[in-house]
PDB file of C-alpha atoms in Angstrom:
ATOM      1  CA  MET Y 142      -8.398   9.474  20.128  1.00 50.00           C
ATOM      2  CA  ASN Y 143      -6.460   8.989  16.907  1.00 69.00           C
ATOM      3  CA  ALA Y 144      -3.528   6.621  16.721  1.00 81.00           C
ATOM      4  CA  THR Y 145      -0.152   7.695  15.383  1.00 94.00           C
ATOM      5  CA  HIS Y 146       1.650   5.347  13.019  1.00 97.00           C
ATOM      6  CA  THR Y 147       5.216   6.027  11.929  1.00 98.00           C
ATOM      7  CA  GLY Y 148       7.651   4.542   9.477  1.00 98.00           C
ATOM      8  CA  GLY Y 149      10.365   5.217   6.985  1.00 98.00           C
ATOM      9  CA  CYS Y 150      12.943   3.887   4.593  1.00 97.00           C
ATOM     10  CA  ARG Y 151      15.841   1.563   5.374  1.00 96.00           C
ATOM     11  CA  CYS Y 152      18.468   4.309   5.659  1.00 97.00           C
ATOM     12  CA  GLY Y 153      16.257   6.731   7.633  1.00 97.00           C
ATOM     13  CA  ALA Y 154      16.408   9.567   5.080  1.00 97.00           C
ATOM     14  CA  VAL Y 155      12.605   9.438   4.576  1.00 98.00           C
ATOM     15  CA  ARG Y 156      10.158   9.321   7.483  1.00 98.00           C
ATOM     16  CA  PHE Y 157       6.384   9.550   7.660  1.00 98.00           C
ATOM     17  CA  GLU Y 158       3.666   9.804  10.267  1.00 97.00           C
ATOM     18  CA  ALA Y 159      -0.041   9.029   9.958  1.00 97.00           C
ATOM     19  CA  SER Y 160      -2.238  10.598  12.615  1.00 95.00           C
ATOM     20  CA  ALA Y 161      -5.269   8.357  12.129  1.00 93.00           C
ATOM     21  CA  GLU Y 162      -6.269   4.737  11.764  1.00 93.00           C
ATOM     22  CA  SER Y 163      -5.811   3.153   8.371  1.00 94.00           C
ATOM     23  CA  THR Y 164      -8.657   3.043   5.870  1.00 92.00           C
ATOM     24  CA  HIS Y 165      -7.530  -0.110   4.043  1.00 87.00           C
ATOM     25  CA  VAL Y 166      -5.000  -2.943   4.442  1.00 90.00           C
ATOM     26  CA  SER Y 167      -4.495  -5.408   1.605  1.00 86.00           C
ATOM     27  CA  TYR Y 168      -2.156  -7.900  -0.016  1.00 76.00           C
ATOM     28  CA  CYS Y 169      -1.365  -7.083  -3.646  1.00 76.00           C
ATOM     29  CA  SER Y 170       0.004  -9.400  -6.327  1.00 73.00           C
ATOM     30  CA  ASP Y 171       0.127  -6.531  -8.849  1.00 75.00           C
ATOM     31  CA  CYS Y 172       2.843  -4.643  -6.934  1.00 76.00           C
ATOM     32  CA  ARG Y 173       5.616  -7.186  -7.600  1.00 77.00           C
ATOM     33  CA  ARG Y 174       7.582  -5.046 -10.011  1.00 77.00           C
ATOM     34  CA  ALA Y 175       7.381  -2.010  -7.736  1.00 81.00           C
ATOM     35  CA  SER Y 176       8.475  -3.910  -4.626  1.00 82.00           C
ATOM     36  CA  GLY Y 177      10.599  -6.773  -5.944  1.00 79.00           C
ATOM     37  CA  ALA Y 178       8.715  -9.207  -3.696  1.00 80.00           C
ATOM     38  CA  PRO Y 179       6.393 -12.046  -4.811  1.00 78.00           C
ATOM     39  CA  VAL Y 180       3.527 -10.257  -3.069  1.00 80.00           C
ATOM     40  CA  SER Y 181       3.234  -6.921  -1.287  1.00 84.00           C
ATOM     41  CA  ALA Y 182       0.967  -5.530   1.366  1.00 88.00           C
ATOM     42  CA  PHE Y 183      -0.130  -1.931   1.601  1.00 91.00           C
ATOM     43  CA  VAL Y 184      -1.862   0.280   4.158  1.00 95.00           C
ATOM     44  CA  GLY Y 185      -4.152   3.132   3.123  1.00 94.00           C
ATOM     45  CA  PHE Y 186      -4.755   6.427   4.897  1.00 96.00           C
ATOM     46  CA  LYS Y 187      -6.469   9.722   4.180  1.00 96.00           C
ATOM     47  CA  ALA Y 188      -3.669  11.795   2.659  1.00 97.00           C
ATOM     48  CA  ASP Y 189      -4.510  14.871   4.708  1.00 96.00           C
ATOM     49  CA  GLN Y 190      -3.760  12.859   7.880  1.00 96.00           C
ATOM     50  CA  VAL Y 191      -0.219  11.983   6.805  1.00 97.00           C
ATOM     51  CA  ALA Y 192       3.072  13.888   6.938  1.00 97.00           C
ATOM     52  CA  ILE Y 193       6.125  12.753   4.929  1.00 97.00           C
ATOM     53  CA  ASP Y 194       9.553  14.248   5.491  1.00 95.00           C
ATOM     54  CA  GLY Y 195      12.891  13.723   3.830  1.00 94.00           C
ATOM     55  CA  SER Y 196      14.898  15.411   1.107  1.00 93.00           C
ATOM     56  CA  ALA Y 197      15.704  11.966  -0.364  1.00 96.00           C
ATOM     57  CA  LEU Y 198      12.045  11.318  -1.254  1.00 97.00           C
ATOM     58  CA  LYS Y 199      11.711  10.701  -4.989  1.00 97.00           C
ATOM     59  CA  ALA Y 200       8.724   9.852  -7.178  1.00 96.00           C
ATOM     60  CA  PHE Y 201       7.974   7.820 -10.281  1.00 95.00           C
ATOM     61  CA  GLU Y 202       4.775   8.558 -12.220  1.00 95.00           C
ATOM     62  CA  ASN Y 203       3.032   5.925 -14.322  1.00 90.00           C
ATOM     63  CA  GLY Y 204      -0.357   7.064 -15.603  1.00 90.00           C
ATOM     64  CA  ALA Y 205      -2.596   7.987 -12.673  1.00 89.00           C
ATOM     65  CA  VAL Y 206      -0.266   6.373 -10.117  1.00 90.00           C
ATOM     66  CA  THR Y 207       2.705   8.078  -8.465  1.00 95.00           C
ATOM     67  CA  ARG Y 208       5.009   5.839  -6.431  1.00 95.00           C
ATOM     68  CA  SER Y 209       7.395   7.373  -3.916  1.00 97.00           C
ATOM     69  CA  PHE Y 210      10.686   5.891  -2.794  1.00 96.00           C
ATOM     70  CA  CYS Y 211      13.904   6.857  -1.065  1.00 97.00           C
ATOM     71  CA  GLY Y 212      16.434   8.139  -3.571  1.00 97.00           C
ATOM     72  CA  ASN Y 213      19.289   7.053  -1.267  1.00 97.00           C
ATOM     73  CA  CYS Y 214      18.478   3.447  -0.322  1.00 97.00           C
ATOM     74  CA  GLY Y 215      15.717   2.700  -2.850  1.00 95.00           C
ATOM     75  CA  SER Y 216      13.072   1.615  -0.336  1.00 95.00           C
ATOM     76  CA  PRO Y 217       9.567   1.857  -1.796  1.00 95.00           C
ATOM     77  CA  ILE Y 218       7.493   4.094   0.471  1.00 97.00           C
ATOM     78  CA  ALA Y 219       3.994   4.765  -0.849  1.00 96.00           C
ATOM     79  CA  TYR Y 220       1.771   5.325  -3.827  1.00 93.00           C
ATOM     80  CA  VAL Y 221      -0.983   7.764  -4.711  1.00 95.00           C
ATOM     81  CA  ASP Y 222      -3.619   7.092  -7.354  1.00 91.00           C
ATOM     82  CA  ALA Y 223      -5.005  10.341  -8.810  1.00 92.00           C
ATOM     83  CA  ARG Y 224      -8.368   8.603  -9.308  1.00 88.00           C
ATOM     84  CA  LEU Y 225      -8.701   8.159  -5.528  1.00 89.00           C
ATOM     85  CA  GLU Y 226      -9.121  11.543  -3.910  1.00 92.00           C
ATOM     86  CA  ASN Y 227      -7.259  12.187  -0.654  1.00 95.00           C
ATOM     87  CA  GLN Y 228      -5.831   8.637  -0.375  1.00 95.00           C
ATOM     88  CA  ILE Y 229      -2.255   7.437   0.078  1.00 97.00           C
ATOM     89  CA  TYR Y 230      -1.106   3.823   0.375  1.00 94.00           C
ATOM     90  CA  PHE Y 231       2.115   2.904   2.210  1.00 97.00           C
ATOM     91  CA  MET Y 232       3.996  -0.345   1.796  1.00 94.00           C
ATOM     92  CA  LEU Y 233       3.280  -2.292   4.981  1.00 93.00           C
ATOM     93  CA  GLY Y 234       6.945  -3.214   5.461  1.00 94.00           C
ATOM     94  CA  VAL Y 235       8.108   0.387   5.920  1.00 96.00           C
ATOM     95  CA  PHE Y 236       6.113   0.921   9.128  1.00 97.00           C
ATOM     96  CA  ASP Y 237       7.968   0.933  12.427  1.00 97.00           C
ATOM     97  CA  MET Y 238       5.360  -1.527  13.744  1.00 96.00           C
ATOM     98  CA  PRO Y 239       4.169  -3.443  10.655  1.00 94.00           C
ATOM     99  CA  ALA Y 240       2.591  -6.236  12.720  1.00 94.00           C
ATOM    100  CA  TYR Y 241      -0.089  -3.743  13.830  1.00 94.00           C
ATOM    101  CA  PHE Y 242      -1.682  -3.890  10.369  1.00 93.00           C
ATOM    102  CA  ARG Y 243      -3.437  -7.120   9.415  1.00 90.00           C
ATOM    103  CA  PRO Y 244      -4.463  -7.330   5.761  1.00 87.00           C
ATOM    104  CA  THR Y 245      -8.188  -7.762   5.168  1.00 81.00           C
ATOM    105  CA  HIS Y 246      -8.175  -8.451   1.393  1.00 83.00           C
ATOM    106  CA  HIS Y 247      -6.156  -9.942  -1.460  1.00 72.00           C
ATOM    107  CA  SER Y 248      -6.049  -7.945  -4.689  1.00 76.00           C
ATOM    108  CA  TYR Y 249      -5.064  -8.883  -8.249  1.00 74.00           C
ATOM    109  CA  VAL Y 250      -5.243 -12.590  -7.427  1.00 77.00           C
ATOM    110  CA  ARG Y 251      -5.035 -13.448 -11.157  1.00 81.00           C
ATOM    111  CA  GLU Y 252      -1.432 -12.313 -10.948  1.00 77.00           C
ATOM    112  CA  GLN Y 253      -0.575 -14.395  -7.881  1.00 80.00           C
ATOM    113  CA  LEU Y 254       2.443 -16.616  -8.488  1.00 78.00           C
ATOM    114  CA  PRO Y 255       1.542 -20.316  -8.669  1.00 81.00           C
ATOM    115  CA  PHE Y 256       4.003 -21.313  -5.931  1.00 86.00           C
ATOM    116  CA  LEU Y 257       2.682 -18.725  -3.467  1.00 79.00           C
ATOM    117  CA  HIS Y 258      -0.016 -20.119  -1.175  1.00 81.00           C
ATOM    118  CA  MET Y 259      -1.735 -17.885   1.348  1.00 82.00           C
ATOM    119  CA  PRO Y 260      -4.379 -20.070   2.992  1.00 84.00           C
ATOM    120  CA  ASP Y 261      -6.738 -17.681   4.723  1.00 86.00           C
ATOM    121  CA  SER Y 262     -10.388 -16.769   4.391  1.00 86.00           C
ATOM    122  CA  LEU Y 263      -9.844 -13.146   3.327  1.00 79.00           C
ATOM    123  CA  PRO Y 264     -11.839 -11.852   0.338  1.00 77.00           C
ATOM    124  CA  ARG Y 265     -10.016 -12.206  -2.979  1.00 77.00           C
ATOM    125  CA  HIS Y 266     -10.400  -9.656  -5.774  1.00 74.00           C
ATOM    126  CA  LEU Y 267      -9.489 -10.286  -9.407  1.00 76.00           C
ATOM    127  CA  LYS Y 268      -8.439  -6.647  -9.666  1.00 71.00           C
ATOM    128  CA  SER Y 269      -8.063  -3.950  -7.029  1.00 69.00           C
ATOM    129  CA  SER Y 270      -9.418  -4.329  -3.520  1.00 63.00           C
ATOM    130  CA  VAL Y 271      -9.844  -0.542  -3.361  1.00 65.00           C
ATOM    131  CA  GLN Y 272     -13.232   0.656  -4.516  1.00 61.00           C
ATOM    132  CA  ARG Y 273     -13.104   3.480  -7.074  1.00 59.00           C
ATOM    133  CA  PRO Y 274     -15.479   6.477  -6.919  1.00 63.00           C
ATOM    134  CA  ASP Y 275     -17.703   4.881  -9.591  1.00 62.00           C
ATOM    135  CA  GLY Y 276     -18.148   1.796  -7.387  1.00 60.00           C
ATOM    136  CA  ALA Y 277     -15.853  -0.427  -9.483  1.00 57.00           C
ATOM    137  CA  TYR Y 278     -12.838  -2.366  -8.192  1.00 51.00           C
ATOM    138  CA  GLN Y 279     -10.393  -1.689 -11.051  1.00 53.00           C
TER     139      GLN Y 279
END
């Protein structure tokens, strides 16, 4: 039986539903400028198991990455990397039940702020914690 995970933006104009378990949950120090937070966490799903609804949904493209956000309240929603087929990654904080998702990795630890200490035993990656099709973590 597949789980259903829901979430959305702060104002409610964008909602999403994932009809499967996540494929990846990670902290990311590279997402600071996109989120405005010292560190972010994201949750990956197969894109064909996700539905997003809302006329306020906007997108910003930067190379292979497209980040979506609410055009009304500005909440970051998700990102898609064209190099990763059928994958979408949601910001952990936009889920209705964010505590359900426990990160299992740290990515871009070279970019971690010196005052931010996260003492856990999770694997730490110098770059991405998401493996690319060629086997690299870039």
